[in-house]
Amino acid sequence: MEKKKWRTAISWHFDREAYVRGYKLSDLVGNLTFTEAIYLVLKGELPSEKERQMLDAIFVATVEHSIAPPSVIAARAVASGGNSLHVAVGAGILAFGEAHGGALEGAMRFVQENCQENPERIVSEYLKLGKRIPGYGHRYYREYDPRSKKIMDVAKRLGFYGNYCQFSEEVEKAIEKVKGKRLVMNVDGAIAAVVSEMGFDWKLGKGFFIIGRTAGLVAHVYEELTMEKPFSKRLDEEEEVEYLGKMPQELPEKYKKS
Ligand SMILES: CC(C)(COP(=O)(O)OP(=O)(O)OC[C@H]1O[C@@H](n2cnc3c(N)ncnc32)[C@H](O)[C@@H]1OP(=O)(O)O)[C@@H](O)C(=O)NCCC(=O)NCCS
């Protein structure tokens, strides 16, 4: 049969009913939790109870983390410009990048490709090249990231603490030894190790953070739209901005048209 232009294995309609990964959508409603439905749509199969609990813990860890990160600043600034909820939430998602949220993809790839290697050798190689190891370091947490610790604890309890998790913790120790500075395994690093244990492809990495944190962004944008006046995110230049430009000067005569 000729290959069609658009193809999908995710869902289809049969007899005027939607089926997701082969299951009737109306059978899933009221029976699956949100996390089970997300697992189904991403992985193509239903999760076990332990897989559901593990993924649930991961989403809870990502749901919100203060007003400070770039994505929340972007989302609330765009909302304060007079935009609707979906535009502002979209702006927040676009702020996810290698330093915030987006590190999950690189962190998953890092553990999946290097897990068999010697952690100290890999760390030395990265540091020698001046490359950042995705999943390590945090602006706020210097000793440990409490979210990572909890995710690892849950992984141990549910049987998802395997080679990837062990490798990730060894890398944290190796960074401290080789660099002489502690860079904590951050939430992206911990999630990367655990979802790798669960058999997810690193190319899905950013998706886990997008799915979890979108709830927090919606709450922030709603708060901005309902609690603050439009334009409230205008900076106070005197208080918050350092001016680095030229001092006032006359426009040269030859440019003056009036
Ligand atoms: C999160 C991050 C942006 C914080 O950066 P930061 O506050 O500037 O980092 P710190 O002040 O703690 O550390 C700065 C030093 O550590 C190094 N460093 C920080 N994170 C590093 C990493 N992941 N790998 C290697 N070196 C790193 C810097 O190069 C710098 O080195 P120097 O002092 O020799 O110049 C940074 O750690 C990072 O880019 N991590 C990787 C991406 C990531 O996992 N992001 C998800 C965050 S939840």
mmCIF file of C-alpha atoms and ligand atoms in Angstrom:
data_model
loop_
_atom_site.group_PDB
_atom_site.id
_atom_site.type_symbol
_atom_site.label_atom_id
_atom_site.label_comp_id
_atom_site.label_asym_id
_atom_site.label_seq_id
_atom_site.Cartn_x
_atom_site.Cartn_y
_atom_site.Cartn_z
ATOM 1 C CA MET A 1 0.000 0.000 0.000
ATOM 2 C CA GLU A 2 1.213 3.508 -0.813
ATOM 3 C CA LYS A 3 2.601 5.404 2.186
ATOM 4 C CA LYS A 4 0.301 8.314 3.036
ATOM 5 C CA LYS A 5 1.569 11.797 3.757
ATOM 6 C CA TRP A 6 0.332 11.863 7.368
ATOM 7 C CA ARG A 7 0.819 8.796 9.564
ATOM 8 C CA THR A 8 0.120 8.060 13.232
ATOM 9 C CA ALA A 9 0.051 5.159 15.661
ATOM 10 C CA ILE A 10 -1.356 7.219 18.530
ATOM 11 C CA SER A 11 -5.100 7.358 18.006
ATOM 12 C CA TRP A 12 -7.847 6.667 15.495
ATOM 13 C CA HIS A 13 -11.605 6.681 15.154
ATOM 14 C CA PHE A 14 -13.509 3.385 14.816
ATOM 15 C CA ASP A 15 -17.311 3.421 14.569
ATOM 16 C CA ARG A 16 -17.465 7.105 15.552
ATOM 17 C CA GLU A 17 -15.482 6.495 18.754
ATOM 18 C CA ALA A 18 -11.950 7.772 19.454
ATOM 19 C CA TYR A 19 -9.371 5.101 20.373
ATOM 20 C CA VAL A 20 -6.070 6.002 22.016
ATOM 21 C CA ARG A 21 -3.292 3.459 21.561
ATOM 22 C CA GLY A 22 -6.008 0.909 20.827
ATOM 23 C CA TYR A 23 -8.203 1.682 23.853
ATOM 24 C CA LYS A 24 -11.599 3.357 23.542
ATOM 25 C CA LEU A 25 -11.184 6.872 24.938
ATOM 26 C CA SER A 26 -14.547 6.736 26.698
ATOM 27 C CA ASP A 27 -13.347 3.590 28.556
ATOM 28 C CA LEU A 28 -10.270 5.460 29.773
ATOM 29 C CA VAL A 29 -12.329 8.347 31.159
ATOM 30 C CA GLY A 30 -13.195 7.659 34.796
ATOM 31 C CA ASN A 31 -10.885 4.624 34.898
ATOM 32 C CA LEU A 32 -7.358 5.948 34.293
ATOM 33 C CA THR A 33 -5.578 8.633 36.269
ATOM 34 C CA PHE A 34 -4.139 11.565 34.299
ATOM 35 C CA THR A 35 -0.646 10.144 34.776
ATOM 36 C CA GLU A 36 -1.725 6.707 33.481
ATOM 37 C CA ALA A 37 -3.230 8.365 30.403
ATOM 38 C CA ILE A 38 -0.007 10.345 29.818
ATOM 39 C CA TYR A 39 2.065 7.161 30.134
ATOM 40 C CA LEU A 40 -0.253 5.431 27.655
ATOM 41 C CA VAL A 41 -0.076 8.190 25.082
ATOM 42 C CA LEU A 42 3.738 8.552 25.364
ATOM 43 C CA LYS A 43 4.743 4.894 25.674
ATOM 44 C CA GLY A 44 1.947 3.183 23.748
ATOM 45 C CA GLU A 45 1.052 0.837 26.606
ATOM 46 C CA LEU A 46 -0.637 0.986 29.994
ATOM 47 C CA PRO A 47 1.657 1.409 33.035
ATOM 48 C CA SER A 48 1.941 -0.926 35.978
ATOM 49 C CA GLU A 49 0.910 0.505 39.354
ATOM 50 C CA LYS A 50 4.589 1.152 40.207
ATOM 51 C CA GLU A 51 5.220 2.907 36.891
ATOM 52 C CA ARG A 52 2.162 5.085 37.532
ATOM 53 C CA GLN A 53 3.404 5.995 41.013
ATOM 54 C CA MET A 54 6.905 6.792 39.732
ATOM 55 C CA LEU A 55 5.700 9.022 36.907
ATOM 56 C CA ASP A 56 3.220 10.686 39.260
ATOM 57 C CA ALA A 57 6.082 11.596 41.623
ATOM 58 C CA ILE A 58 8.037 13.037 38.691
ATOM 59 C CA PHE A 59 5.176 15.228 37.520
ATOM 60 C CA VAL A 60 4.535 16.473 41.051
ATOM 61 C CA ALA A 61 8.241 17.393 41.337
ATOM 62 C CA THR A 62 8.034 19.493 38.165
ATOM 63 C CA VAL A 63 4.667 21.176 38.686
ATOM 64 C CA GLU A 64 5.937 24.447 40.206
ATOM 65 C CA HIS A 65 9.107 26.030 41.575
ATOM 66 C CA SER A 66 8.478 29.698 42.481
ATOM 67 C CA ILE A 67 7.978 32.914 40.517
ATOM 68 C CA ALA A 68 11.723 33.237 39.857
ATOM 69 C CA PRO A 69 12.553 30.999 36.837
ATOM 70 C CA PRO A 70 12.779 32.452 33.303
ATOM 71 C CA SER A 71 9.643 30.637 32.093
ATOM 72 C CA VAL A 72 7.431 32.220 34.764
ATOM 73 C CA ILE A 73 8.979 35.652 34.222
ATOM 74 C CA ALA A 74 8.333 35.310 30.460
ATOM 75 C CA ALA A 75 4.776 34.042 30.912
ATOM 76 C CA ARG A 76 3.783 36.751 33.406
ATOM 77 C CA ALA A 77 5.478 39.504 31.386
ATOM 78 C CA VAL A 78 3.587 38.470 28.247
ATOM 79 C CA ALA A 79 0.308 38.289 30.226
ATOM 80 C CA SER A 80 0.967 41.769 31.618
ATOM 81 C CA GLY A 81 1.288 43.049 28.058
ATOM 82 C CA GLY A 82 -2.415 42.349 27.600
ATOM 83 C CA ASN A 83 -2.363 38.864 26.102
ATOM 84 C CA SER A 84 -4.701 35.964 26.753
ATOM 85 C CA LEU A 85 -3.905 32.914 28.854
ATOM 86 C CA HIS A 86 -2.801 30.609 26.042
ATOM 87 C CA VAL A 87 -0.442 33.184 24.513
ATOM 88 C CA ALA A 88 1.246 33.865 27.862
ATOM 89 C CA VAL A 89 1.528 30.158 28.771
ATOM 90 C CA GLY A 90 3.001 29.507 25.311
ATOM 91 C CA ALA A 91 5.602 32.225 25.943
ATOM 92 C CA GLY A 92 6.527 30.517 29.214
ATOM 93 C CA ILE A 93 7.010 27.185 27.485
ATOM 94 C CA LEU A 94 9.205 28.864 24.862
ATOM 95 C CA ALA A 95 11.513 30.010 27.666
ATOM 96 C CA PHE A 96 12.442 26.405 28.488
ATOM 97 C CA GLY A 97 15.993 25.917 27.287
ATOM 98 C CA GLU A 98 19.286 24.197 28.002
ATOM 99 C CA ALA A 99 19.642 25.991 31.350
ATOM 100 C CA HIS A 100 16.023 25.577 32.502
ATOM 101 C CA GLY A 101 13.741 22.601 31.941
ATOM 102 C CA GLY A 102 15.167 21.764 28.558
ATOM 103 C CA ALA A 103 18.225 20.187 30.161
ATOM 104 C CA LEU A 104 16.203 16.991 30.596
ATOM 105 C CA GLU A 105 16.753 15.950 26.995
ATOM 106 C CA GLY A 106 20.517 16.394 27.222
ATOM 107 C CA ALA A 107 20.605 14.784 30.649
ATOM 108 C CA MET A 108 18.743 11.700 29.409
ATOM 109 C CA ARG A 109 21.026 11.419 26.412
ATOM 110 C CA PHE A 110 24.052 11.862 28.666
ATOM 111 C CA VAL A 111 23.120 8.944 30.958
ATOM 112 C CA GLN A 112 21.858 6.701 28.182
ATOM 113 C CA GLU A 113 25.021 7.122 26.102
ATOM 114 C CA ASN A 114 27.590 7.113 28.915
ATOM 115 C CA CYS A 115 26.186 4.796 31.555
ATOM 116 C CA GLN A 116 28.796 2.086 30.831
ATOM 117 C CA GLU A 117 31.675 4.560 31.047
ATOM 118 C CA ASN A 118 33.814 5.510 33.998
ATOM 119 C CA PRO A 119 32.114 8.587 35.578
ATOM 120 C CA GLU A 120 35.403 10.323 36.442
ATOM 121 C CA ARG A 121 36.728 9.907 32.917
ATOM 122 C CA ILE A 122 33.544 11.336 31.352
ATOM 123 C CA VAL A 123 33.424 14.244 33.801
ATOM 124 C CA SER A 124 37.100 15.079 33.155
ATOM 125 C CA GLU A 125 36.473 14.989 29.408
ATOM 126 C CA TYR A 126 33.522 17.389 29.645
ATOM 127 C CA LEU A 127 35.314 19.797 31.961
ATOM 128 C CA LYS A 128 38.480 19.785 29.819
ATOM 129 C CA LEU A 129 36.387 20.802 26.801
ATOM 130 C CA GLY A 130 34.553 23.455 28.887
ATOM 131 C CA LYS A 131 31.249 21.636 28.303
ATOM 132 C CA ARG A 132 28.449 21.709 30.895
ATOM 133 C CA ILE A 133 27.117 18.354 32.028
ATOM 134 C CA PRO A 134 23.340 18.531 31.691
ATOM 135 C CA GLY A 135 21.442 17.738 34.890
ATOM 136 C CA TYR A 136 24.035 19.166 37.313
ATOM 137 C CA GLY A 137 24.290 22.531 39.018
ATOM 138 C CA HIS A 138 21.624 24.877 40.323
ATOM 139 C CA ARG A 139 21.384 28.616 41.005
ATOM 140 C CA TYR A 140 19.630 28.137 44.323
ATOM 141 C CA TYR A 141 20.557 24.678 45.606
ATOM 142 C CA ARG A 142 24.222 24.311 46.501
ATOM 143 C CA GLU A 143 24.330 21.234 48.807
ATOM 144 C CA TYR A 144 21.560 19.120 47.306
ATOM 145 C CA ASP A 145 18.346 19.581 45.344
ATOM 146 C CA PRO A 146 15.562 18.279 47.625
ATOM 147 C CA ARG A 147 13.460 17.302 44.611
ATOM 148 C CA SER A 148 16.218 15.057 43.250
ATOM 149 C CA LYS A 149 16.737 13.414 46.618
ATOM 150 C CA LYS A 150 13.025 12.627 46.890
ATOM 151 C CA ILE A 151 12.810 11.311 43.323
ATOM 152 C CA MET A 152 15.747 8.976 44.013
ATOM 153 C CA ASP A 153 14.107 7.812 47.273
ATOM 154 C CA VAL A 154 10.850 7.044 45.458
ATOM 155 C CA ALA A 155 12.792 5.266 42.687
ATOM 156 C CA LYS A 156 14.492 3.061 45.292
ATOM 157 C CA ARG A 157 11.179 2.267 46.995
ATOM 158 C CA LEU A 158 9.435 1.390 43.712
ATOM 159 C CA GLY A 159 12.312 -0.568 42.144
ATOM 160 C CA PHE A 160 13.446 1.964 39.536
ATOM 161 C CA TYR A 161 16.874 2.614 41.012
ATOM 162 C CA GLY A 162 19.185 0.861 38.541
ATOM 163 C CA ASN A 163 22.326 1.527 36.535
ATOM 164 C CA TYR A 164 21.261 4.947 35.242
ATOM 165 C CA CYS A 165 20.446 6.257 38.732
ATOM 166 C CA GLN A 166 23.656 4.846 40.180
ATOM 167 C CA PHE A 167 25.691 6.366 37.346
ATOM 168 C CA SER A 168 24.024 9.761 37.867
ATOM 169 C CA GLU A 169 24.912 9.785 41.555
ATOM 170 C CA GLU A 170 28.481 8.727 40.750
ATOM 171 C CA VAL A 171 28.741 11.612 38.264
ATOM 172 C CA GLU A 172 27.679 14.052 41.002
ATOM 173 C CA LYS A 173 30.522 12.761 43.212
ATOM 174 C CA ALA A 174 32.974 12.755 40.289
ATOM 175 C CA ILE A 175 32.219 16.432 39.473
ATOM 176 C CA GLU A 176 32.989 17.391 43.074
ATOM 177 C CA LYS A 177 36.236 15.412 42.967
ATOM 178 C CA VAL A 178 37.459 16.545 39.540
ATOM 179 C CA LYS A 179 36.263 20.184 39.634
ATOM 180 C CA GLY A 180 36.681 20.697 43.374
ATOM 181 C CA LYS A 181 33.211 22.280 43.483
ATOM 182 C CA ARG A 182 29.914 20.699 44.369
ATOM 183 C CA LEU A 183 27.334 20.849 41.548
ATOM 184 C CA VAL A 184 24.170 19.159 42.737
ATOM 185 C CA MET A 185 22.254 16.661 40.650
ATOM 186 C CA ASN A 186 19.287 18.891 39.833
ATOM 187 C CA VAL A 187 15.685 17.849 39.216
ATOM 188 C CA ASP A 188 16.357 17.425 35.483
ATOM 189 C CA GLY A 189 19.274 15.112 36.253
ATOM 190 C CA ALA A 190 17.242 12.973 38.652
ATOM 191 C CA ILE A 191 14.228 12.733 36.339
ATOM 192 C CA ALA A 192 16.516 11.926 33.413
ATOM 193 C CA ALA A 193 17.991 8.946 35.254
ATOM 194 C CA VAL A 194 14.620 7.583 36.377
ATOM 195 C CA VAL A 195 12.718 7.963 33.101
ATOM 196 C CA SER A 196 15.707 6.296 31.421
ATOM 197 C CA GLU A 197 15.236 3.378 33.861
ATOM 198 C CA MET A 198 11.601 3.336 32.748
ATOM 199 C CA GLY A 199 12.671 2.862 29.140
ATOM 200 C CA PHE A 200 11.832 6.271 27.686
ATOM 201 C CA ASP A 201 13.796 7.621 24.716
ATOM 202 C CA TRP A 202 15.937 10.724 25.435
ATOM 203 C CA LYS A 203 14.238 12.508 22.534
ATOM 204 C CA LEU A 204 11.118 12.703 24.727
ATOM 205 C CA GLY A 205 13.077 14.399 27.517
ATOM 206 C CA LYS A 206 11.798 17.974 27.264
ATOM 207 C CA GLY A 207 8.251 16.610 27.131
ATOM 208 C CA PHE A 208 8.242 15.489 30.767
ATOM 209 C CA PHE A 209 9.080 18.985 31.967
ATOM 210 C CA ILE A 210 6.642 20.655 29.565
ATOM 211 C CA ILE A 211 3.804 18.382 30.722
ATOM 212 C CA GLY A 212 4.471 18.927 34.431
ATOM 213 C CA ARG A 213 5.359 22.627 34.514
ATOM 214 C CA THR A 214 2.555 23.777 32.193
ATOM 215 C CA ALA A 215 0.168 23.448 35.161
ATOM 216 C CA GLY A 216 2.319 25.870 37.178
ATOM 217 C CA LEU A 217 2.527 28.296 34.257
ATOM 218 C CA VAL A 218 -1.262 28.285 33.873
ATOM 219 C CA ALA A 219 -1.607 29.134 37.587
ATOM 220 C CA HIS A 220 0.947 31.973 37.297
ATOM 221 C CA VAL A 221 -0.665 33.480 34.204
ATOM 222 C CA TYR A 222 -4.129 33.242 35.759
ATOM 223 C CA GLU A 223 -2.796 34.975 38.873
ATOM 224 C CA GLU A 224 -1.164 37.701 36.788
ATOM 225 C CA LEU A 225 -4.340 38.293 34.765
ATOM 226 C CA THR A 226 -6.677 38.376 37.755
ATOM 227 C CA MET A 227 -4.537 39.854 40.544
ATOM 228 C CA GLU A 228 -2.354 42.430 38.778
ATOM 229 C CA LYS A 229 -3.066 45.404 36.557
ATOM 230 C CA PRO A 230 -2.037 45.217 32.877
ATOM 231 C CA PHE A 231 1.537 46.463 32.358
ATOM 232 C CA SER A 232 2.433 45.614 35.960
ATOM 233 C CA LYS A 233 5.650 43.981 34.817
ATOM 234 C CA ARG A 234 7.145 47.234 33.577
ATOM 235 C CA LEU A 235 10.595 47.594 35.157
ATOM 236 C CA ASP A 236 11.428 50.451 37.463
ATOM 237 C CA GLU A 237 14.479 51.739 35.569
ATOM 238 C CA GLU A 238 15.972 53.605 38.540
ATOM 239 C CA GLU A 239 15.640 50.712 40.953
ATOM 240 C CA GLU A 240 16.167 47.651 38.802
ATOM 241 C CA VAL A 241 18.213 48.597 35.758
ATOM 242 C CA GLU A 242 21.837 49.602 35.349
ATOM 243 C CA TYR A 243 22.309 51.940 32.391
ATOM 244 C CA LEU A 244 25.467 51.205 30.411
ATOM 245 C CA GLY A 245 24.913 53.510 27.423
ATOM 246 C CA LYS A 246 25.994 57.023 26.415
ATOM 247 C CA MET A 247 24.962 60.154 28.314
ATOM 248 C CA PRO A 248 22.487 62.547 26.586
ATOM 249 C CA GLN A 249 23.995 64.415 23.603
ATOM 250 C CA GLU A 250 22.823 66.781 20.842
ATOM 251 C CA LEU A 251 21.724 65.302 17.501
ATOM 252 C CA PRO A 252 24.315 66.612 14.973
ATOM 253 C CA GLU A 253 23.014 69.516 12.836
ATOM 254 C CA LYS A 254 23.261 67.559 9.539
ATOM 255 C CA TYR A 255 20.610 65.078 10.765
ATOM 256 C CA LYS A 256 18.118 67.750 11.799
ATOM 257 C CA LYS A 257 15.279 68.057 9.278
ATOM 258 C CA SER A 258 13.119 70.424 11.292
HETATM 259 C C1 LIG B 1 21.823 25.541 36.252
HETATM 260 C C2 LIG B 1 23.032 26.395 35.910
HETATM 261 C C3 LIG B 1 22.658 27.368 34.745
HETATM 262 C C4 LIG B 1 23.469 27.198 37.121
HETATM 263 O O1 LIG B 1 24.569 27.930 36.726
HETATM 264 P P1 LIG B 1 25.484 28.802 37.702
HETATM 265 O O2 LIG B 1 24.648 29.306 38.823
HETATM 266 O O3 LIG B 1 26.224 29.790 36.874
HETATM 267 O O4 LIG B 1 26.493 27.758 38.252
HETATM 268 P P2 LIG B 1 27.477 27.916 39.508
HETATM 269 O O5 LIG B 1 27.630 29.364 39.882
HETATM 270 O O6 LIG B 1 26.965 26.989 40.540
HETATM 271 O O7 LIG B 1 28.823 27.331 38.979
HETATM 272 C C5 LIG B 1 29.576 28.015 38.142
HETATM 273 C C6 LIG B 1 30.780 27.161 37.812
HETATM 274 O O8 LIG B 1 30.406 25.783 37.684
HETATM 275 C C7 LIG B 1 30.448 25.383 36.317
HETATM 276 N N1 LIG B 1 29.277 24.609 36.035
HETATM 277 C C8 LIG B 1 27.985 24.895 36.407
HETATM 278 N N2 LIG B 1 27.173 23.934 35.969
HETATM 279 C C9 LIG B 1 27.954 23.034 35.350
HETATM 280 C C10 LIG B 1 27.679 21.814 34.714
HETATM 281 N N3 LIG B 1 26.434 21.335 34.630
HETATM 282 N N4 LIG B 1 28.705 21.121 34.179
HETATM 283 C C11 LIG B 1 29.970 21.593 34.259
HETATM 284 N N5 LIG B 1 30.285 22.746 34.849
HETATM 285 C C12 LIG B 1 29.288 23.453 35.381
HETATM 286 C C13 LIG B 1 30.522 26.679 35.538
HETATM 287 O O9 LIG B 1 31.143 26.491 34.292
HETATM 288 C C14 LIG B 1 31.326 27.541 36.478
HETATM 289 O O10 LIG B 1 32.663 27.124 36.424
HETATM 290 P P3 LIG B 1 33.883 28.134 36.791
HETATM 291 O O11 LIG B 1 33.617 28.621 38.194
HETATM 292 O O12 LIG B 1 35.101 27.269 36.688
HETATM 293 O O13 LIG B 1 33.811 29.244 35.789
HETATM 294 C C15 LIG B 1 24.225 25.507 35.464
HETATM 295 O O14 LIG B 1 24.606 24.704 36.551
HETATM 296 C C16 LIG B 1 23.968 24.680 34.235
HETATM 297 O O15 LIG B 1 24.060 25.186 33.111
HETATM 298 N N6 LIG B 1 23.678 23.363 34.413
HETATM 299 C C17 LIG B 1 23.471 22.485 33.300
HETATM 300 C C18 LIG B 1 22.078 22.661 32.739
HETATM 301 C C19 LIG B 1 21.021 22.141 33.694
HETATM 302 O O16 LIG B 1 21.119 21.047 34.211
HETATM 303 N N7 LIG B 1 19.960 22.947 33.867
HETATM 304 C C20 LIG B 1 18.808 22.564 34.674
HETATM 305 C C21 LIG B 1 18.691 23.422 35.899
HETATM 306 S S1 LIG B 1 17.370 22.867 36.944
#
